[in-house]
mmCIF file of C-alpha atoms in Angstrom:
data_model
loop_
_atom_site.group_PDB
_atom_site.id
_atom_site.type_symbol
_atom_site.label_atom_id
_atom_site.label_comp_id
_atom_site.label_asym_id
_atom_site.label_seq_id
_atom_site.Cartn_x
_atom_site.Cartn_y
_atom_site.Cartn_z
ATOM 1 C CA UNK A 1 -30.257 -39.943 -53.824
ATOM 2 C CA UNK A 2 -30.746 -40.234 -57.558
ATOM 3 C CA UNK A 3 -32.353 -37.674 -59.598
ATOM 4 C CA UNK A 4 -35.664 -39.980 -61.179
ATOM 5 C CA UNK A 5 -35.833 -40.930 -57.109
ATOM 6 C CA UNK A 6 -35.661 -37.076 -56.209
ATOM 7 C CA UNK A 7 -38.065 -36.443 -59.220
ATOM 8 C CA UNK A 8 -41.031 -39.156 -57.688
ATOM 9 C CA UNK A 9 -40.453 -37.350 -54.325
ATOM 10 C CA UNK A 10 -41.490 -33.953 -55.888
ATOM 11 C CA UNK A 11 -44.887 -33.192 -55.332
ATOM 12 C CA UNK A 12 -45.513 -29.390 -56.191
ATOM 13 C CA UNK A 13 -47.176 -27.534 -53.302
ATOM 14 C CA UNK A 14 -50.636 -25.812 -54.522
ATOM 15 C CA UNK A 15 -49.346 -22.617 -53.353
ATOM 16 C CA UNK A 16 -45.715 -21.108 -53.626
ATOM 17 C CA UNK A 17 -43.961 -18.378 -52.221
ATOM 18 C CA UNK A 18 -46.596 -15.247 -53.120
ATOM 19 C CA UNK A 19 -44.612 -12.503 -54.668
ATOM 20 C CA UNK A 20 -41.210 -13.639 -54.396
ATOM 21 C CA UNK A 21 -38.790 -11.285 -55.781
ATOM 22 C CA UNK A 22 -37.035 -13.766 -58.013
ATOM 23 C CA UNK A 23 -40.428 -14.897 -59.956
ATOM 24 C CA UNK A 24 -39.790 -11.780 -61.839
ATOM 25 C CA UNK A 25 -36.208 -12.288 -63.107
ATOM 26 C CA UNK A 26 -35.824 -13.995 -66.325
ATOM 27 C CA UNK A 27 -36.759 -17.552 -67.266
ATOM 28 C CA UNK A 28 -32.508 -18.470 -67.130
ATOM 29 C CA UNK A 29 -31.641 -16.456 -64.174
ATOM 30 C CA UNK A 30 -34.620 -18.248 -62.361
ATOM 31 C CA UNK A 31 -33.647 -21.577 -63.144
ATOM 32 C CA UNK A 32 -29.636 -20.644 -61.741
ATOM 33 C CA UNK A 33 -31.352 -19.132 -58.616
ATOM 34 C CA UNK A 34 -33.283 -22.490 -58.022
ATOM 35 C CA UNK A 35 -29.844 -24.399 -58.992
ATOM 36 C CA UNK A 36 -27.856 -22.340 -56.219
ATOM 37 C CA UNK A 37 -30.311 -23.335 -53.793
ATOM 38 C CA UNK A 38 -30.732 -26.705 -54.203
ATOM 39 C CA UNK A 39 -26.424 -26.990 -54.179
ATOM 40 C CA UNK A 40 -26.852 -26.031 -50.928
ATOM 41 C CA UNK A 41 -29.383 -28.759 -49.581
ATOM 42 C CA UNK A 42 -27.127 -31.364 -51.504
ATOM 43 C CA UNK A 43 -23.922 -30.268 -50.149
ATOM 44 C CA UNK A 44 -23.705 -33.203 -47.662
ATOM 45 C CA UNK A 45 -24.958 -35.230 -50.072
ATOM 46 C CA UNK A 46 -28.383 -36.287 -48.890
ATOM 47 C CA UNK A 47 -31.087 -33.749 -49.905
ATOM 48 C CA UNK A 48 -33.374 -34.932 -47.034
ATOM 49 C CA UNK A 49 -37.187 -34.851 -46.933
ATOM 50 C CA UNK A 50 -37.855 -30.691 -45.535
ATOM 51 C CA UNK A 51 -35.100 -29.577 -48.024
ATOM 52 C CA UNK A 52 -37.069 -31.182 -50.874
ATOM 53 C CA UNK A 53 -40.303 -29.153 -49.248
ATOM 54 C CA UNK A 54 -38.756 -26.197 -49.169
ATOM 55 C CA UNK A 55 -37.691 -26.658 -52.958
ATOM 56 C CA UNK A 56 -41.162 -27.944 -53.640
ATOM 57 C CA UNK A 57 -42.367 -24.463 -53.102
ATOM 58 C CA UNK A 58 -39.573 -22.587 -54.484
ATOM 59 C CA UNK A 59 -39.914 -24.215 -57.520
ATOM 60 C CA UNK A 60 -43.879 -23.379 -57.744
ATOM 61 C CA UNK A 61 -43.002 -19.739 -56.590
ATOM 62 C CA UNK A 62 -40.494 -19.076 -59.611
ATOM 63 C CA UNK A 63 -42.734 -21.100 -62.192
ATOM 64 C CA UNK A 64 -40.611 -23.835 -63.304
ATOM 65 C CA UNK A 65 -41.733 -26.517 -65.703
ATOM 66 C CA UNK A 66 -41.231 -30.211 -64.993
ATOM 67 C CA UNK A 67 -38.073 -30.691 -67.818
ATOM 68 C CA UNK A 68 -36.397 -27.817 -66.249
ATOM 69 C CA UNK A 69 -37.054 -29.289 -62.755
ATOM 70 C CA UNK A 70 -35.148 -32.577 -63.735
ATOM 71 C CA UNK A 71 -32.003 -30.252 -65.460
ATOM 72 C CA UNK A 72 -31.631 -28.543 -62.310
ATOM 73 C CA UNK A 73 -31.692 -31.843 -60.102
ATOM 74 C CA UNK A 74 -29.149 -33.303 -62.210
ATOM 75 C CA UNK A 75 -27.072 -30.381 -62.046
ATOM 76 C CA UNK A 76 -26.582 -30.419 -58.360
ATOM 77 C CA UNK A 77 -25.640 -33.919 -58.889
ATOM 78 C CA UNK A 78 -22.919 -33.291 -61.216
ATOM 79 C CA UNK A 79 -21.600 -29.632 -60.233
ATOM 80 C CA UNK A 80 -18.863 -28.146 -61.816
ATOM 81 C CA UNK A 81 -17.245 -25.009 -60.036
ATOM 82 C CA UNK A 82 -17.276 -22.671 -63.556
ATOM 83 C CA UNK A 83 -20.516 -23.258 -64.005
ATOM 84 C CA UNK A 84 -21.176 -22.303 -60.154
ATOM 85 C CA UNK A 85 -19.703 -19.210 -60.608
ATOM 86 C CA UNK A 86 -21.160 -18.399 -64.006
ATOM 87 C CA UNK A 87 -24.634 -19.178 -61.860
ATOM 88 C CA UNK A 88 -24.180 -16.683 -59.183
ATOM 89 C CA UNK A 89 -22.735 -13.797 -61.500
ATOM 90 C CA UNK A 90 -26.185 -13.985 -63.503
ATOM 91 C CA UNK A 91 -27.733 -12.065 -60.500
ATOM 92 C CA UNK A 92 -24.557 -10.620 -58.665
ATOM 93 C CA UNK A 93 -25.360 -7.179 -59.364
ATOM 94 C CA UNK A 94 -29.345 -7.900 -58.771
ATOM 95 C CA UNK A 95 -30.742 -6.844 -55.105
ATOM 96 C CA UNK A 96 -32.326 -10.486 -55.214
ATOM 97 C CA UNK A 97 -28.700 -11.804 -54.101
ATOM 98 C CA UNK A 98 -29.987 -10.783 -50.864
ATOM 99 C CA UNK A 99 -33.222 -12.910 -51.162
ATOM 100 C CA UNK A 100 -30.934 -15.687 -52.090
ATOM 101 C CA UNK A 101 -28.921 -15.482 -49.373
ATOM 102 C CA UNK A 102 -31.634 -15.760 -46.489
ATOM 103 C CA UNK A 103 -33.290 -18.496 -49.039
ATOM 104 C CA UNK A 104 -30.178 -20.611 -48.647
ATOM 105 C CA UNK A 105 -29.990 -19.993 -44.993
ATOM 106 C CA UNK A 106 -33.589 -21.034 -44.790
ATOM 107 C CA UNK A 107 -32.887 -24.101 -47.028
ATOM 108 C CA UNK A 108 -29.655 -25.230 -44.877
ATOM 109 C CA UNK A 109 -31.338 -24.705 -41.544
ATOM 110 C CA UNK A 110 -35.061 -26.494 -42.290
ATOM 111 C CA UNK A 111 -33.478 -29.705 -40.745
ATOM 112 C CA UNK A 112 -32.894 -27.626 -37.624
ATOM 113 C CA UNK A 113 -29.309 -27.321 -37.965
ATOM 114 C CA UNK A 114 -26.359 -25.230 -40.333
ATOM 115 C CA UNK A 115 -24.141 -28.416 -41.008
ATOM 116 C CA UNK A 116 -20.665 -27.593 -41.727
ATOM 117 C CA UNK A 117 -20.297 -28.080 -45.336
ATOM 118 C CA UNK A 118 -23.380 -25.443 -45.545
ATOM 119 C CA UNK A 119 -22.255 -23.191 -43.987
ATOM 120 C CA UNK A 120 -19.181 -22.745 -46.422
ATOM 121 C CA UNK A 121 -21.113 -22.753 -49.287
ATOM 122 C CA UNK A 122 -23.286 -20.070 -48.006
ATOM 123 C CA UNK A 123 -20.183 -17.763 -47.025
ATOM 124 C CA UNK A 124 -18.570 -18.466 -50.500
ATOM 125 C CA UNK A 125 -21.788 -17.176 -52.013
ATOM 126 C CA UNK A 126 -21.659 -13.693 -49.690
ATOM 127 C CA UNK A 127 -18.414 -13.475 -51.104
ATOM 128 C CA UNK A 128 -19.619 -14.182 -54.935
ATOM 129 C CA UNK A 129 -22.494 -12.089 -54.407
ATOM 130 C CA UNK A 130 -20.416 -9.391 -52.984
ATOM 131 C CA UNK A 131 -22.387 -8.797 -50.050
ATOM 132 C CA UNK A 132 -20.513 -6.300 -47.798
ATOM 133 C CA UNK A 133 -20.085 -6.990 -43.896
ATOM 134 C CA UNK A 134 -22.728 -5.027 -42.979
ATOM 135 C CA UNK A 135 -25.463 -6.316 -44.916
ATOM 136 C CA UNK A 136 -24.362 -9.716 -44.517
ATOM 137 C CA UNK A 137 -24.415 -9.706 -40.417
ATOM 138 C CA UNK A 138 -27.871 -7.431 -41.016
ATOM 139 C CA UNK A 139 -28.914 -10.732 -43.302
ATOM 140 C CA UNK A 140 -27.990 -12.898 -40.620
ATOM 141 C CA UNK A 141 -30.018 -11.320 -37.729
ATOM 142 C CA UNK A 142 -32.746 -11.178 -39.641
ATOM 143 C CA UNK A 143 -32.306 -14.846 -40.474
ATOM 144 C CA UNK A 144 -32.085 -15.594 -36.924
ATOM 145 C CA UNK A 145 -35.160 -12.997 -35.672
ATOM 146 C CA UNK A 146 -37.718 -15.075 -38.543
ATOM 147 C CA UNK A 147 -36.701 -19.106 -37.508
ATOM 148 C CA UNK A 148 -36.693 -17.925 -33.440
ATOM 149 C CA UNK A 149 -40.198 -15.993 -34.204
ATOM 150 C CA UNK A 150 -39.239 -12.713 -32.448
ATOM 151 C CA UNK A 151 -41.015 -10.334 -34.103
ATOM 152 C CA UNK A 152 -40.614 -7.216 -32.119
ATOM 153 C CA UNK A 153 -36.814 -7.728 -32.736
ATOM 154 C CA UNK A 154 -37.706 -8.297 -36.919
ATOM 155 C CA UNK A 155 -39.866 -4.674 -36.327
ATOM 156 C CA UNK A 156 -37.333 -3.063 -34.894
ATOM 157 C CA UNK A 157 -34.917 -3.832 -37.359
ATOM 158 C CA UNK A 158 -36.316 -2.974 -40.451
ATOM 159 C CA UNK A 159 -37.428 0.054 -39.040
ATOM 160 C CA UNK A 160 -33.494 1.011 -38.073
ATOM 161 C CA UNK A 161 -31.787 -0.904 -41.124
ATOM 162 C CA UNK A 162 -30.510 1.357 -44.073
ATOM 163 C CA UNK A 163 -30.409 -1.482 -46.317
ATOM 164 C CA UNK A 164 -33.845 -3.554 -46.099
ATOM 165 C CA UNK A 165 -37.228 -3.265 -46.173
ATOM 166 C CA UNK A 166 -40.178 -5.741 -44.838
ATOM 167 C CA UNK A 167 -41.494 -5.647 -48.406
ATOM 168 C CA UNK A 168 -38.213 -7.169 -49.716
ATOM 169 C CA UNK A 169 -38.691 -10.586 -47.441
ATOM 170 C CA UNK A 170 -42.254 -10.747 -46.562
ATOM 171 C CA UNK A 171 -42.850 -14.142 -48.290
ATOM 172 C CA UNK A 172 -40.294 -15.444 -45.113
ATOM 173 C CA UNK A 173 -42.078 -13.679 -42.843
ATOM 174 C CA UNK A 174 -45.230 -15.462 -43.785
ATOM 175 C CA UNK A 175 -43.418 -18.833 -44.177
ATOM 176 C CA UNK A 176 -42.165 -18.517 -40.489
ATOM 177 C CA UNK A 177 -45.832 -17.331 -39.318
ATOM 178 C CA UNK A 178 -44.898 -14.045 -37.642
ATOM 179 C CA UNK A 179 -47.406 -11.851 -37.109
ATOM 180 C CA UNK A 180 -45.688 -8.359 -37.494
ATOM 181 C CA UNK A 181 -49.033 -6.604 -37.019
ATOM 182 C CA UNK A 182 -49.157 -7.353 -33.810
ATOM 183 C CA UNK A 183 -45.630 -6.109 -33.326
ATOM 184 C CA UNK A 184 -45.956 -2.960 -34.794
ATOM 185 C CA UNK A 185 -48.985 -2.144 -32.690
ATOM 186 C CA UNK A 186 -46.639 -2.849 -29.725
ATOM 187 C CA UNK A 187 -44.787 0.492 -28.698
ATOM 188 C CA UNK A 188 -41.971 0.263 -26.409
ATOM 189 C CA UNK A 189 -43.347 3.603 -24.623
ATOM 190 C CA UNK A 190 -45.832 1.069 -23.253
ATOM 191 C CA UNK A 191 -43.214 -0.751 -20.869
ATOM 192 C CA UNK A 192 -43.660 2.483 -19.147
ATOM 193 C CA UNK A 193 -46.954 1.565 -17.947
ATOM 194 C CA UNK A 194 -44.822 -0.852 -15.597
ATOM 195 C CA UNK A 195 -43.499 1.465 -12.052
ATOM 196 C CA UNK A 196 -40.152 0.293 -11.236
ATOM 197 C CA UNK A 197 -40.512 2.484 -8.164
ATOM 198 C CA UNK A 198 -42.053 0.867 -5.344
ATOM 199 C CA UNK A 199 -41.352 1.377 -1.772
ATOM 200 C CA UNK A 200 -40.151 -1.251 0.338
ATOM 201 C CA UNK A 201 -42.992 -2.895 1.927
ATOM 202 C CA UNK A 202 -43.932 -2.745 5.296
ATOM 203 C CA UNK A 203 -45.162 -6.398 6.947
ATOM 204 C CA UNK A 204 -47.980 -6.281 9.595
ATOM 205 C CA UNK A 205 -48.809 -9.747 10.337
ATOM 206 C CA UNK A 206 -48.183 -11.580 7.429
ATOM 207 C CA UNK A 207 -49.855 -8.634 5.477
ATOM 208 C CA UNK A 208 -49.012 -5.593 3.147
ATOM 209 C CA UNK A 209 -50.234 -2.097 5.017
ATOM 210 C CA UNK A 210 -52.775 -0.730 3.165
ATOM 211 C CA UNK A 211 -50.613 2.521 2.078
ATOM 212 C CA UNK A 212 -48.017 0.635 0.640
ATOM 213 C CA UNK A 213 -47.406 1.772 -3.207
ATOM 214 C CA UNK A 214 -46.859 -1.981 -3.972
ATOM 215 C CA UNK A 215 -50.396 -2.963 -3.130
ATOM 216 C CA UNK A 216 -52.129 -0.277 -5.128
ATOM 217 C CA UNK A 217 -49.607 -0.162 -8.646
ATOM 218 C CA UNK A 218 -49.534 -3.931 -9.449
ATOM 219 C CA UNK A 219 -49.424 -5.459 -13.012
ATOM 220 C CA UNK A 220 -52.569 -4.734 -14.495
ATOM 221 C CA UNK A 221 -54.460 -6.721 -17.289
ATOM 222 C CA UNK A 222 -53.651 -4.262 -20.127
ATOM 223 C CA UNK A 223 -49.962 -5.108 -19.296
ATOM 224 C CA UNK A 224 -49.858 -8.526 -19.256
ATOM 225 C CA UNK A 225 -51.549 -8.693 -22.571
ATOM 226 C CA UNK A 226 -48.646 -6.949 -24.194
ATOM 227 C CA UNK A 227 -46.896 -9.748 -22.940
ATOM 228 C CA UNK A 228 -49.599 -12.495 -24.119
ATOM 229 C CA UNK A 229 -49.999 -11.454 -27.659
ATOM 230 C CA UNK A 230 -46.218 -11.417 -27.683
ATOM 231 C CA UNK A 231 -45.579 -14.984 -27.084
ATOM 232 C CA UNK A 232 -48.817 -15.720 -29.002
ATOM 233 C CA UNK A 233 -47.101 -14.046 -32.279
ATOM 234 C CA UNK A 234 -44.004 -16.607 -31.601
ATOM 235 C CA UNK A 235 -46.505 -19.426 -31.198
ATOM 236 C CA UNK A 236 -45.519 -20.359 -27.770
ATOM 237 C CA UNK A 237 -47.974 -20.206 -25.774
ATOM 238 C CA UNK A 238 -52.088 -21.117 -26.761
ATOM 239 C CA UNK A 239 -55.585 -20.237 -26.030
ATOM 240 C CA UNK A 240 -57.757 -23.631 -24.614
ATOM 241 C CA UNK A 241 -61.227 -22.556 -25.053
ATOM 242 C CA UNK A 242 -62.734 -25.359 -23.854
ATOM 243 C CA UNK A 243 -60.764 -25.024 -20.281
ATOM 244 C CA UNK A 244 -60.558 -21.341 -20.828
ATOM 245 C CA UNK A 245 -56.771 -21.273 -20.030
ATOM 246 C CA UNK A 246 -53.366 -19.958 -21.500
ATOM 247 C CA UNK A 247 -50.920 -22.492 -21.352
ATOM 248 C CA UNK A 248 -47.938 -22.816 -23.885
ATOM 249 C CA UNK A 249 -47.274 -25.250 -26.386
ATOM 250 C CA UNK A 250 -45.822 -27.969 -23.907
ATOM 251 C CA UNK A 251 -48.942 -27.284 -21.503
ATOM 252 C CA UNK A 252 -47.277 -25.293 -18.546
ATOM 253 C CA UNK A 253 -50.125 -23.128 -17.285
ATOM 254 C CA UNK A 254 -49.494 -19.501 -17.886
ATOM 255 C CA UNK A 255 -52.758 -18.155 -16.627
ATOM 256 C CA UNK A 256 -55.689 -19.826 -14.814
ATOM 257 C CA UNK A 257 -58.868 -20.027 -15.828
ATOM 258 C CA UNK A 258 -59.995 -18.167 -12.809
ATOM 259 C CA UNK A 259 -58.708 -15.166 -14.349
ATOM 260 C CA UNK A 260 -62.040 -14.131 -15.697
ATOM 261 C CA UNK A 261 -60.848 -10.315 -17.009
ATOM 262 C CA UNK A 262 -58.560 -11.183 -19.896
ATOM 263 C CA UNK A 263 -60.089 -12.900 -23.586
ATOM 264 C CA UNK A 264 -59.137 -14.201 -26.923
ATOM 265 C CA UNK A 265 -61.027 -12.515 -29.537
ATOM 266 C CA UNK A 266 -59.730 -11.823 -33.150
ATOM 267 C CA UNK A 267 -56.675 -13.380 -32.694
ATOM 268 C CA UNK A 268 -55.696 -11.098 -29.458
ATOM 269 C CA UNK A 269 -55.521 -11.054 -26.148
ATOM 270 C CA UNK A 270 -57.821 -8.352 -24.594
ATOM 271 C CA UNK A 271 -58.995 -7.087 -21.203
ATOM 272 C CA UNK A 272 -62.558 -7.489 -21.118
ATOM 273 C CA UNK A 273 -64.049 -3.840 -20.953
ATOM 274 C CA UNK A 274 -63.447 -1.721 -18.321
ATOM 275 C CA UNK A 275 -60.610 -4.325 -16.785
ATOM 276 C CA UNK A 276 -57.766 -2.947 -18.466
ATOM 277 C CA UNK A 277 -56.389 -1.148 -15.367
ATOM 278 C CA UNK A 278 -57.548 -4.097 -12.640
ATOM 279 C CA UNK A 279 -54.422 -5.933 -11.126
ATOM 280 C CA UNK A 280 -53.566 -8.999 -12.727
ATOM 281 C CA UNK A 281 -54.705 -12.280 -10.898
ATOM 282 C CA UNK A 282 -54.006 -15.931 -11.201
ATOM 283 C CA UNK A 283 -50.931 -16.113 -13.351
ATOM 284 C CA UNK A 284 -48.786 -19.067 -12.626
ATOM 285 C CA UNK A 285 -45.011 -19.221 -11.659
ATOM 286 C CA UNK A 286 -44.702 -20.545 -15.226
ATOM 287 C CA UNK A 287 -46.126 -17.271 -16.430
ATOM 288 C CA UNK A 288 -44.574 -15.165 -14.175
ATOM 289 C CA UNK A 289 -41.218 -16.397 -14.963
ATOM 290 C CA UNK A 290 -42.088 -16.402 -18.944
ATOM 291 C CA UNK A 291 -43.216 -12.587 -18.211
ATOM 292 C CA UNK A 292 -39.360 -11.445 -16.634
ATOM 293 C CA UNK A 293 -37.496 -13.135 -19.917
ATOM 294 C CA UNK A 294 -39.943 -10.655 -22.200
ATOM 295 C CA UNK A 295 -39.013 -7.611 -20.179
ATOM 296 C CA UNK A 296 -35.841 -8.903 -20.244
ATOM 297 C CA UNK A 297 -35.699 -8.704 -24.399
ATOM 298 C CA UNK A 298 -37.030 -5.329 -24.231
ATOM 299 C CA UNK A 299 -35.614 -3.545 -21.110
ATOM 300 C CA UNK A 300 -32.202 -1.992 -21.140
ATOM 301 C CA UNK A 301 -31.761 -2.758 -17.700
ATOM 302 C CA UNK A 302 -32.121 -7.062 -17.245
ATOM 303 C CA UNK A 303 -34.236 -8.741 -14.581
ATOM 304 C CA UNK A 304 -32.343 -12.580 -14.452
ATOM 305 C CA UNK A 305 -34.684 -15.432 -12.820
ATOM 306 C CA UNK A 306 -33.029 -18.636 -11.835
ATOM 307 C CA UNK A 307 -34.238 -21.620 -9.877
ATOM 308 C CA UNK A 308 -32.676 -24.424 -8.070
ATOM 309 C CA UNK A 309 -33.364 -28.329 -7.285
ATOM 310 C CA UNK A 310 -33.713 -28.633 -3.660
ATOM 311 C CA UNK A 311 -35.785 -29.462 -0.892
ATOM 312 C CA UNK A 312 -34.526 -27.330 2.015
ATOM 313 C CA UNK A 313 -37.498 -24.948 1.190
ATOM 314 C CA UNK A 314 -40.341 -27.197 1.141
ATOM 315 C CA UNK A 315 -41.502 -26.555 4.636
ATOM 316 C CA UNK A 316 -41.073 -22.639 5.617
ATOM 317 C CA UNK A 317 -43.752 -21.177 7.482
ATOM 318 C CA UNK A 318 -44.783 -17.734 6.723
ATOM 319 C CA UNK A 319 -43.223 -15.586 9.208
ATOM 320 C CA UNK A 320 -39.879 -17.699 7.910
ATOM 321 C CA UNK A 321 -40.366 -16.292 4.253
ATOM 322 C CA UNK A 322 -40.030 -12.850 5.745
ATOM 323 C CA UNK A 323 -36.130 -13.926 6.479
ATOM 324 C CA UNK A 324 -35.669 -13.886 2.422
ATOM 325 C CA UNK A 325 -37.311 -10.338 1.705
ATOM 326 C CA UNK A 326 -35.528 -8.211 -0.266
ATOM 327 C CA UNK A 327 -35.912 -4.841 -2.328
ATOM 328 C CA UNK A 328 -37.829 -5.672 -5.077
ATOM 329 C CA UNK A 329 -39.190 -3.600 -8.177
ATOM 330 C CA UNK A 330 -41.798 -5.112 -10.177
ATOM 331 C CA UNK A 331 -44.912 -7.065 -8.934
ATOM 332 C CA UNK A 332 -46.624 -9.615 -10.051
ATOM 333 C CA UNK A 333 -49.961 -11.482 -8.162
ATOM 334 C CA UNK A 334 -50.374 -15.159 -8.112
ATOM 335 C CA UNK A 335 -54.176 -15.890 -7.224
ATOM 336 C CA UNK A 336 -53.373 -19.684 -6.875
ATOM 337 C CA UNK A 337 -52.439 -21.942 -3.740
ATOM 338 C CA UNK A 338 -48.937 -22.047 -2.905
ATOM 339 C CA UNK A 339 -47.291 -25.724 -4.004
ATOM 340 C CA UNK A 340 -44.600 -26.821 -2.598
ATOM 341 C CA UNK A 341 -42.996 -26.379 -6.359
ATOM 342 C CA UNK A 342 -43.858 -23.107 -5.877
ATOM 343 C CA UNK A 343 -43.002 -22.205 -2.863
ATOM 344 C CA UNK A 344 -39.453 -23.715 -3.747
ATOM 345 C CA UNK A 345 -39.226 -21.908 -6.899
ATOM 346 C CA UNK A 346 -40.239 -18.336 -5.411
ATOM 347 C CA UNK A 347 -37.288 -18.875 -2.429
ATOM 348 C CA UNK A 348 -34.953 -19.834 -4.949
ATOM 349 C CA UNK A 349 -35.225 -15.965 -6.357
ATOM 350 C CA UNK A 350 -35.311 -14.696 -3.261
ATOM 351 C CA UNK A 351 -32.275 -16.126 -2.118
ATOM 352 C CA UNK A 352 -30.959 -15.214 -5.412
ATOM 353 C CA UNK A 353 -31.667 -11.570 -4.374
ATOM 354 C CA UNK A 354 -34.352 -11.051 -7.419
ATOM 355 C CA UNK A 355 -37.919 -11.791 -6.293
ATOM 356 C CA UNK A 356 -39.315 -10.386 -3.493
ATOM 357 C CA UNK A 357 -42.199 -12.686 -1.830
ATOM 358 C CA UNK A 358 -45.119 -10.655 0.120
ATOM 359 C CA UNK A 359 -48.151 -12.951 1.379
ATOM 360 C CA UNK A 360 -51.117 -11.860 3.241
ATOM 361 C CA UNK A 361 -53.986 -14.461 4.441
ATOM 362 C CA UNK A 362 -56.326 -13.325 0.467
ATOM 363 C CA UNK A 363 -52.947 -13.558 -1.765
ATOM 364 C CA UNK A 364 -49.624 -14.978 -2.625
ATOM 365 C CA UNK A 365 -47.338 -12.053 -4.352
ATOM 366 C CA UNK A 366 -43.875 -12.026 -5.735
ATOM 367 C CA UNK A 367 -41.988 -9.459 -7.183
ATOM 368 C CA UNK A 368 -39.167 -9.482 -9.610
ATOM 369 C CA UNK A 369 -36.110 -7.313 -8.708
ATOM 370 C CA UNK A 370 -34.137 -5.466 -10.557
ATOM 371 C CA UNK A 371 -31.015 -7.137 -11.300
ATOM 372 C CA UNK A 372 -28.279 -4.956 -9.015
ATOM 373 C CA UNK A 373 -25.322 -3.562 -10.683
ATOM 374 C CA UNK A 374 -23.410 -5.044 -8.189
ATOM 375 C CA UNK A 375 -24.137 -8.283 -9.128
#
């Protein structure tokens, strides 16, 4: 693309990065951090429509005129290696290398994708830059934890790293719309609210007996939330108020409107008061199987949920989904009538050896085992 057709296409966002650590580097060593970027999104030689966004506000954050705009657009369009080099010694020995780094990364991966060619470039710069091993796999997870939205992992990080802080990238974190509030407030003594210690059930006619540890330490609200506000940080799942439901973004229920005991206010999920210990009710297979892959991101030991496309389970009665019971650790209450869907889902972990299916004439229940070492 030419540079006057690159120019027309640049339309200046109202707001830039706030506080990016390179708007305080000199007017030069601005304009070569802007010019090593934008090498990057022309290194297959298309700068395509979300690179030129991304450069849009880059350009606004570091407070670049129009003229120096155009010099920089026809430098990446004429680049000559000395010059490259010359560029990324200007802030080789400033901790904003690191900031350029995870800026090119973010640049080379807006499409979706690292293409090849990009992914070169960025390596030669580590090496430029002199970023050691360490930092530059520490880079790259962070990298990763901001464009997948897992910010419990992004926490947990900076609070373990000995090289970086969440001050030093926090314009990312609000470009990729993590919430690290809400992650922070999460503490992984919490999981211990869940008992991974139930007894094996006993069956009386289709039922749980009433002694049975199972049917008094279920999931309660409280828990679940964790869970909710998790997902809700990542922006995958969303609150309908009109229906009053949680489903995510592709409209899977996660939990039924039925379930009266659990709101949105503030931006949180909350038990209503007084609820926070009640069992959980009406969450959806969806949910349930959303639910084991969280535990399974922050639990040492992993709980593994798979499903299968047949029909031989369609038609079990009752006293025939006894045949599939197995040990089973963690519980979780589904309020809502058994589908067929359902029902095949639920046998496919049992026969899997990780769910554990208990029904009684008021509820369906499944559990999710334990994934055995054996296995």
């Amino acid at each position: 693309m030419a540079v006057a057709s690159l120019l027309k296409k640049i339309e200046l966002q109202e707001r830039g990065f706030v506080n990016h650590p390179a708007s305080k580097l000199d007017e030069e060593t601005r304009i070569n951090y802007l010019r090593g970027i934008a090498l990057i999104a022309n290194e297959d030689n298309d700068i395509s429509k979300n690179e030129i966004e991304y450069l849009d506000i880059l350009i606004k954050s570091l407070h670049l005129s129009h003229q120096q705009i155009k010099d920089i657009l026809h430098f990446v369009k004429h680049p000559k290696a000395k010059s490259v080099y010359e560029i990324i010694l200007t802030f080789q020995s400033n901790p904003v290398k690191y900031n350029f780094l995870l800026d090119s990364l973010a640049i080379a991966d807006v499409d979706g994708h690292l293409d090849d060619e990009e992914e070169d470039l960025i390596e030669e710069y580590v090496s430029l830059l002199q970023i050691t091993p360490q930092e530059s796999e520490e880079l790259y997870q962070i990298f990763h934890y901001l464009k997948k939205k897992e910010a419990e992992k992004l926490v947990e990080l900076f609070a373990k790293s000995q090289f970086f802080k969440e001050e030093d990238f926090e314009y990312l974190i609000n470009y990729y719309k993590l919430n690290l509030h809400i992650a922070k407030n999460f503490k992984r003594t919490d999981i211990k609210a869940f008992s991974f210690d139930f007894i094996k059930p006993h069956i009386r006619h289709g039922g749980l007996r009433d002694a049975d540890e199972l049917a008094t330490h279920p999931i309660n609200n409280f828990q679940f939330c964790l869970f909710l506000n998790a997902m809700y940080a990542r922006e995958l799942i969303e609150f309908d108020a009109e229906n009053n439901i949680i489903a995510t973004a592709n409209k899977k229920l996660v939990l039924s409107k039925h379930n009266i005991h659990i709101q949105f206010k503030n931006n949180l999920f909350q038990p209503k008061r007084f609820t926070k210990k009640e069992r959980l009710v009406y969450v959806s297979f969806n949910g349930a199987l959303m639910f084991v892959e969280w535990l399974n991101e922050l639990l040492d030991t992993q709980y593994k949920v798979t499903e299968i496309q047949s029909d031989k389970y369609d038609n079990l009665s009752v006293e025939e989904f006894h045949q599939y019971l197995v040990d089973g650790e963690l519980y979780i209450q589904n309020g809502e009538y058994m589908t067929k869907t359902v029902k095949k889902g639920l046998l496919s972990l049992i026969s899997h050896k990780k769910v554990e299916l208990n029904y009684s004439s008021e509820h369906t229940c499944f559990r999710i085992m334990r994934k055995s070492s054996q296995n």
